[in-house]
Short mmCIF file of C-alpha atoms in Angstrom, two decimals:
data_model
loop_
_atom_site.label_atom_id
_atom_site.label_comp_id
_atom_site.label_asym_id
_atom_site.label_seq_id
_atom_site.Cartn_x
_atom_site.Cartn_y
_atom_site.Cartn_z
CA MET D 1 3.65 32.76 3.86
CA THR D 2 6.11 30.13 5.03
CA GLN D 3 4.53 27.46 7.29
CA GLN D 4 6.01 26.79 10.66
CA PRO D 5 6.43 23.61 12.29
CA ARG D 6 4.39 22.16 15.56
CA PHE D 7 6.43 19.58 18.11
CA THR D 8 4.13 17.27 20.01
CA PHE D 9 4.39 14.06 21.82
CA VAL D 10 1.65 11.11 20.92
CA PRO D 11 1.19 8.23 23.17
CA VAL D 12 0.62 5.09 21.06
CA GLY D 13 0.53 1.89 23.21
CA ARG D 14 3.80 1.68 25.21
CA HIS D 15 5.63 4.05 23.41
CA GLU D 16 5.68 7.94 22.95
CA LEU D 17 6.21 9.01 19.47
CA HIS D 18 7.58 12.45 18.95
CA VAL D 19 5.93 14.09 16.04
CA THR D 20 6.48 17.13 13.79
CA GLU D 21 3.39 18.66 12.60
CA TRP D 22 2.82 20.99 9.46
CA GLY D 23 -0.09 22.59 8.27
CA ALA D 24 -3.97 22.70 9.06
CA ARG D 25 -5.31 19.85 10.58
CA ASP D 26 -8.48 19.79 8.56
CA ALA D 27 -6.54 19.66 5.21
CA PRO D 28 -5.75 16.06 3.66
CA ALA D 29 -3.26 14.17 5.67
CA ILE D 30 0.12 12.90 4.44
CA VAL D 31 2.71 10.93 6.49
CA LEU D 32 6.21 11.27 5.96
CA TRP D 33 8.44 8.45 7.53
CA HIS D 34 11.95 8.61 7.65
CA GLY D 35 14.92 5.88 7.20
CA LEU D 36 16.41 3.48 9.51
CA ALA D 37 18.72 5.86 11.59
CA ARG D 38 17.02 9.36 10.68
CA THR D 39 14.19 11.51 12.09
CA GLY D 40 11.20 13.23 10.94
CA ARG D 41 12.91 16.56 10.67
CA ASP D 42 14.91 15.21 7.60
CA PHE D 43 11.70 16.10 5.67
CA ASP D 44 11.41 19.99 6.84
CA GLU D 45 11.89 21.44 3.30
CA LEU D 46 9.32 19.00 1.86
CA ALA D 47 6.81 19.20 4.63
CA ALA D 48 6.85 22.90 4.53
CA ALA D 49 6.04 22.78 0.68
CA LEU D 50 3.40 20.14 1.31
CA SER D 51 1.81 21.93 3.92
CA GLN D 52 0.44 24.42 2.12
CA ASP D 53 -2.39 22.04 1.03
CA HIS D 54 -2.15 19.16 3.35
CA PHE D 55 -1.62 18.12 6.89
CA VAL D 56 1.72 16.69 7.39
CA LEU D 57 2.99 14.31 10.02
CA CYS D 58 6.60 13.74 10.36
CA PRO D 59 7.09 11.30 13.17
CA ASP D 60 10.32 10.08 14.89
CA THR D 61 10.40 6.13 14.86
CA ILE D 62 10.74 4.76 18.26
CA GLY D 63 14.52 4.43 19.04
CA ARG D 64 15.15 7.69 17.09
CA GLY D 65 15.26 11.44 18.04
CA LEU D 66 12.96 12.62 20.61
CA SER D 67 10.73 9.26 20.65
CA SER D 68 10.86 6.77 23.22
CA TRP D 69 13.17 3.75 23.06
CA ALA D 70 12.11 0.08 22.83
CA GLN D 71 11.63 -1.97 25.99
CA THR D 72 12.05 -5.21 24.03
CA PRO D 73 14.09 -4.30 20.77
CA GLN D 74 13.92 -7.62 19.31
CA THR D 75 10.04 -7.00 18.90
CA ASP D 76 9.73 -3.64 19.21
CA TYR D 77 12.25 -2.62 16.53
CA SER D 78 10.63 -4.45 13.58
CA LEU D 79 8.37 -3.41 10.59
CA LYS D 80 5.48 -5.26 12.18
CA SER D 81 5.73 -2.87 15.22
CA TYR D 82 6.32 0.11 13.23
CA ALA D 83 3.28 -0.46 11.26
CA ASN D 84 1.03 -0.82 14.14
CA LEU D 85 2.72 2.39 15.67
CA ALA D 86 1.57 4.23 12.44
CA ILE D 87 -1.89 3.04 12.57
CA GLY D 88 -2.05 4.14 16.18
CA LEU D 89 -0.78 7.44 15.21
CA LEU D 90 -3.47 7.69 12.61
CA ASP D 91 -6.04 6.82 15.21
CA HIS D 92 -4.84 9.35 17.62
CA TYR D 93 -5.40 11.98 14.97
CA GLN D 94 -8.62 10.57 13.96
CA ILE D 95 -7.43 10.32 10.39
CA ALA D 96 -9.50 7.76 8.38
CA ARG D 97 -7.13 7.82 5.50
CA ALA D 98 -3.68 9.44 4.71
CA GLY D 99 -1.21 9.59 1.94
CA TRP D 100 2.37 8.10 2.74
CA LEU D 101 5.75 8.94 1.70
CA GLY D 102 8.44 6.89 3.03
CA THR D 103 12.23 7.05 2.78
CA SER D 104 14.00 3.63 2.89
CA MET D 105 12.67 1.86 6.15
CA GLY D 106 9.84 4.52 6.04
CA GLY D 107 9.07 2.92 2.44
CA LEU D 108 9.03 -0.63 3.90
CA ILE D 109 6.61 0.30 6.46
CA GLY D 110 4.34 2.01 4.13
CA MET D 111 4.65 -1.07 1.85
CA ARG D 112 3.69 -3.48 4.82
CA ILE D 113 0.73 -1.38 5.72
CA ALA D 114 -0.20 -1.25 1.94
CA SER D 115 -0.08 -5.00 1.67
CA GLY D 116 -1.96 -5.79 4.84
CA ALA D 117 -5.19 -5.79 6.68
CA SER D 118 -4.87 -2.00 7.30
CA ALA D 119 -4.16 -0.90 3.66
CA ALA D 120 -7.42 1.00 3.64
CA ARG D 121 -6.07 3.56 6.07
CA LEU D 122 -3.69 4.48 3.18
CA SER D 123 -4.90 6.39 -0.10
CA PHE D 124 -1.54 6.39 -1.91
CA LEU D 125 2.05 5.41 -1.43
CA VAL D 126 5.27 7.21 -2.30
CA VAL D 127 8.41 4.78 -1.94
CA ASN D 128 11.73 6.41 -1.60
CA ASP D 129 14.74 4.15 -2.84
CA ILE D 130 13.90 1.01 -1.44
CA GLY D 131 12.07 -2.00 -2.73
CA PRO D 132 10.86 -5.93 -1.64
CA GLU D 133 14.63 -7.23 -2.23
CA LEU D 134 17.43 -5.91 -0.16
CA PRO D 135 20.88 -6.59 -1.60
CA GLN D 136 22.98 -7.90 1.45
CA PRO D 137 26.16 -5.84 0.61
CA ALA D 138 24.05 -2.82 1.05
CA VAL D 139 22.68 -3.93 4.34
CA ASP D 140 25.85 -4.81 5.80
CA ARG D 141 27.16 -1.08 4.86
CA ILE D 142 24.10 0.15 6.82
CA ILE D 143 24.68 -2.02 9.73
CA ALA D 144 28.41 -1.01 9.79
CA TYR D 145 27.75 2.76 10.39
CA ALA D 146 24.20 2.42 11.99
CA GLY D 147 25.21 -0.37 14.68
CA SER D 148 28.04 1.79 16.42
CA ALA D 149 27.33 5.46 17.70
CA PRO D 150 30.05 7.93 16.96
CA VAL D 151 31.20 10.09 19.46
CA PHE D 152 32.44 13.69 18.93
CA ALA D 153 33.54 16.50 20.82
CA TYR D 154 32.53 19.13 18.90
CA LEU D 155 29.57 20.23 16.57
CA HIS D 156 31.65 20.76 13.47
CA GLU D 157 33.16 17.43 13.77
CA ALA D 158 29.59 15.87 13.95
CA GLU D 159 28.52 17.80 10.96
CA ASN D 160 31.43 16.54 8.99
CA TRP D 161 30.52 13.11 9.88
CA PHE D 162 26.94 13.53 8.70
CA ARG D 163 27.96 15.13 5.43
CA THR D 164 30.27 12.36 4.92
CA ALA D 165 27.87 9.19 5.94
CA TYR D 166 24.96 10.55 4.15
CA LEU D 167 26.88 11.65 0.72
CA PRO D 168 24.42 9.49 -1.20
CA PHE D 169 21.60 11.65 -0.02
CA GLY D 170 22.68 13.71 -3.14
CA PRO D 171 22.86 17.59 -3.35
CA ALA D 172 21.19 19.28 -0.38
CA PRO D 173 21.11 22.84 0.96
CA ALA D 174 23.62 23.89 3.53
CA PRO D 175 20.76 24.34 6.10
CA PHE D 176 19.82 20.81 5.48
CA TRP D 177 23.17 19.57 6.87
CA THR D 178 23.23 21.92 9.72
CA ARG D 179 19.63 20.94 10.81
CA MET D 180 20.35 17.36 10.36
CA THR D 181 23.48 17.76 12.61
CA ARG D 182 21.63 19.45 15.25
CA THR D 183 18.67 17.46 15.35
CA SER D 184 20.38 14.07 15.29
CA LEU D 185 22.76 14.41 18.49
CA ARG D 186 22.40 14.08 22.04
CA ARG D 187 24.90 14.81 25.00
CA ARG D 188 26.55 11.57 26.64
CA GLY D 189 27.17 11.59 30.14
CA ASP D 190 30.72 12.63 29.57
CA GLY D 191 29.57 15.69 28.00
CA ARG D 192 30.45 14.66 24.38
CA LEU D 193 28.15 14.45 21.57
CA THR D 194 26.43 11.24 19.95
CA THR D 195 23.98 10.22 17.28
CA HIS D 196 20.59 10.27 18.77
CA TYR D 197 19.30 6.80 18.23
CA ASP D 198 19.21 3.55 19.90
CA PRO D 199 22.19 1.32 18.25
CA GLU D 200 19.80 -1.65 19.02
CA ILE D 201 17.88 -0.55 16.13
CA VAL D 202 19.92 -2.70 13.75
CA VAL D 203 18.42 -5.73 15.30
CA GLN D 204 15.87 -6.03 12.84
CA PHE D 205 18.08 -7.27 10.59
CA THR D 206 18.54 -10.21 12.24
CA ALA D 207 15.51 -10.70 14.64
CA SER D 208 12.83 -10.02 12.02
CA ALA D 209 15.02 -10.44 8.62
CA SER D 210 12.54 -12.28 6.91
CA GLU D 211 9.91 -9.41 7.03
CA LEU D 212 12.13 -6.86 5.52
CA ALA D 213 11.95 -8.51 1.99
CA SER D 214 8.75 -9.93 0.47
CA TRP D 215 7.81 -9.78 -3.26
CA ASP D 216 4.52 -11.60 -2.32
CA ARG D 217 3.51 -8.78 -0.20
CA TYR D 218 4.52 -6.24 -2.73
CA GLN D 219 2.28 -8.23 -5.20
CA ARG D 220 -0.80 -7.52 -3.16
CA ILE D 221 -0.40 -3.99 -3.14
CA THR D 222 -3.28 -2.10 -5.19
CA LEU D 223 -2.83 1.73 -3.92
CA PRO D 224 -1.70 4.26 -6.43
CA THR D 225 2.07 3.94 -6.19
CA HIS D 226 5.13 6.22 -7.21
CA LEU D 227 8.72 4.96 -6.71
CA ILE D 228 11.73 7.15 -6.24
CA TRP D 229 14.94 6.15 -7.23
CA GLY D 230 18.63 7.37 -6.49
CA THR D 231 20.28 5.54 -9.64
CA GLN D 232 23.56 5.41 -7.55
CA SER D 233 21.78 3.35 -4.94
CA ASP D 234 23.31 0.03 -3.85
CA LEU D 235 20.05 -0.58 -1.80
CA LEU D 236 17.56 -0.39 -4.99
CA THR D 237 19.13 -1.60 -8.01
CA GLU D 238 18.07 -1.29 -11.39
CA ALA D 239 17.01 -4.88 -11.71
CA ILE D 240 14.87 -4.43 -8.67
CA VAL D 241 13.29 -1.28 -10.21
CA GLU D 242 12.39 -3.02 -13.44
CA ARG D 243 10.71 -5.92 -11.38
CA MET D 244 8.74 -3.56 -9.43
CA LYS D 245 7.75 -1.56 -12.33
CA ALA D 246 6.30 -4.66 -13.84
CA GLN D 247 4.63 -6.36 -10.73
CA GLY D 248 2.27 -5.38 -8.06
CA PRO D 249 1.17 -1.60 -8.17
CA LYS D 250 3.52 -1.25 -11.06
CA PRO D 251 4.53 2.42 -10.18
CA ALA D 252 5.97 4.91 -12.21
CA VAL D 253 9.30 6.06 -11.39
CA THR D 254 11.10 9.45 -10.59
CA ALA D 255 14.95 8.84 -11.25
CA PHE D 256 17.67 11.09 -9.57
CA ALA D 257 20.83 10.59 -11.23
CA ASP D 258 22.91 12.63 -8.79
CA CYS D 259 21.82 10.67 -5.77
CA GLY D 260 22.39 7.32 -4.06
CA HIS D 261 20.60 5.83 -1.25
CA ALA D 262 18.46 7.69 -0.80
CA PRO D 263 17.57 11.07 -2.16
CA SER D 264 17.07 13.80 0.44
CA LEU D 265 14.06 15.43 -1.36
CA SER D 266 15.22 18.70 0.09
CA GLN D 267 16.16 20.64 -3.36
CA PRO D 268 13.44 22.74 -4.82
CA GLN D 269 13.34 20.47 -8.13
CA ALA D 270 12.88 17.35 -6.37
CA ILE D 271 10.00 19.15 -4.05
CA GLY D 272 8.40 20.05 -7.27
CA GLU D 273 8.74 16.63 -8.60
CA ILE D 274 7.03 15.11 -5.42
CA ARG D 275 4.30 17.64 -5.46
CA GLN D 276 3.62 16.88 -8.83
CA GLN D 277 3.58 13.31 -8.14
CA ILE D 278 1.57 13.25 -5.12
CA SER D 279 -1.25 15.36 -7.04
CA ARG D 280 -1.44 12.70 -9.83
CA LEU D 281 -1.66 9.92 -7.38
CA GLU D 282 -4.66 11.74 -5.52
CA ALA D 283 -6.45 11.97 -8.61
CA LEU D 284 -6.47 8.31 -8.82
CA CYS D 285 -7.54 7.60 -5.40
#
């Protein structure tokens, strides 16, 4: 039977996180954390599959989707803040340990937790197309599209924009793009549509830039780890992949040749591969 999502709001400190839940609460837990300007709904296809034998949590980071926005952007929109929110989320659900799959920024959050004092709260780590080093041209590209909110008169205009802006996600079923569009928009005061995130989220690239890249932290990770790589990615280059394979947790790598940054993980073949790798990692825990 196809699993259906549940939607809830979780208070964590001064914030309120919108969370999409999948699966039975007494099953092994896994957190799926999205990229910079995205939401937890990006994982619907993968979460539905994983929920057959996991309790899956897909939060919207603060400043995105239906979660609250930052009161102090320069400190709230940072990896340190996001990692603390993630631990608070686990505490709310009384989850002692959870698996973690993070796309882009979500991968950085996972690596920060796994390399710090709360590492024991994670059982394994899957990192989707991000590493402990960020090429500046790729960062500049991301700031360019995420730092200013586009405005649309009609839904079909917005979907065309999302399909273009996120073309590097690679192949994805039509319902993925339609859902991405509908869950990524809000109405402005003038009735037009715009992206459903706070443009201030890009402040992390300036106010807390030093925490975004750290090979020293990566070296401290001892959790079973797997790396997903879109071989056309401008954010995770082949040189960075090779260095990651040789250092720290020395992850195995799944490469998707038809993707850039970052693989959507929405196609059946990709979902099957991820489920297989998660089973392998769980056997190592």
